Structure formats: structure tokens, C-alpha cells
C-alpha atoms as one frame of an Amber mdcrd trajectory, in Angstrom:
protein
  15.983  15.681 -24.352  12.822  17.696 -23.937  10.526  17.244 -21.023   6.873
  16.921 -21.825   4.526  19.469 -20.385   2.504  18.234 -17.472  -1.209  18.008
 -17.976  -4.040  17.619 -15.558  -3.567  14.073 -14.312  -5.969  12.480 -11.887
  -6.537   9.142 -10.192  -8.617   7.816 -13.073  -5.542   7.922 -15.322  -4.324
   4.884 -13.358  -7.207   2.869 -14.814  -6.738   3.686 -18.492  -4.673   0.680
 -19.562  -4.800  -2.900 -18.350  -1.166  -2.833 -17.213  -1.768   0.262 -15.080
  -5.002  -1.231 -13.699  -3.202  -4.433 -12.730  -0.295  -2.567 -11.122  -2.612
  -0.179  -9.278  -4.747  -3.051  -7.991  -1.667  -4.982  -6.839  -0.276  -1.963
  -4.989  -3.598  -1.235  -3.274  -4.051  -4.913  -2.394  -0.553  -5.173  -0.889
  -1.065  -1.927   1.030  -4.344  -3.259   2.475  -2.872  -6.620   3.492   0.248
  -5.108   5.068  -1.863  -2.563   6.978  -4.197  -5.297   8.215  -1.296  -7.498
   9.360   0.348  -4.571  11.179  -2.972  -3.723  12.862  -3.546  -7.348  13.918
  -0.018  -7.738  15.253  -0.217  -4.490  17.187  -3.329  -5.727  18.988  -1.850
  -9.164  19.736   1.559  -8.144  21.096   0.428  -8.928  24.640  -0.197 -12.540
  23.630   3.399 -12.959  22.445   4.707 -12.935  25.998   7.480 -10.923  27.538
   7.868  -7.201  27.851   6.874  -5.494  24.566   9.314  -2.645  25.232  12.293
  -4.990  25.536  11.545  -7.730  22.986
């Protein structure tokens, strides 16, 4: 089995086909939502009650 030679890929190659566009959008969307939830939870840990270092 031969390996193909690597070309000059860039970020825009992720937008060439509809399947790659959909997958790329879903990954970026999930990354944004998870980051936002983590950020919101990290600011609201004091409202959860208890010692944040123990719980």
C-alpha cells in the first residue's frame, strides 16, 4: 500500500465538500458550546454552595 504524497493543505480544504463543511461546522459549534458552558460554570461555582476545593 503506497502512501500518497502530502500536498499543501490549508483550512479552506475543510470547506470543499458539503460533508466536510457540515462536519467542520458541527465540531466548531460543539467546541464553542462546551467552552461557553465551562466558562459559565467556572464563574458560578460559588453559587453552588459548599467548598469548591472539596466538592
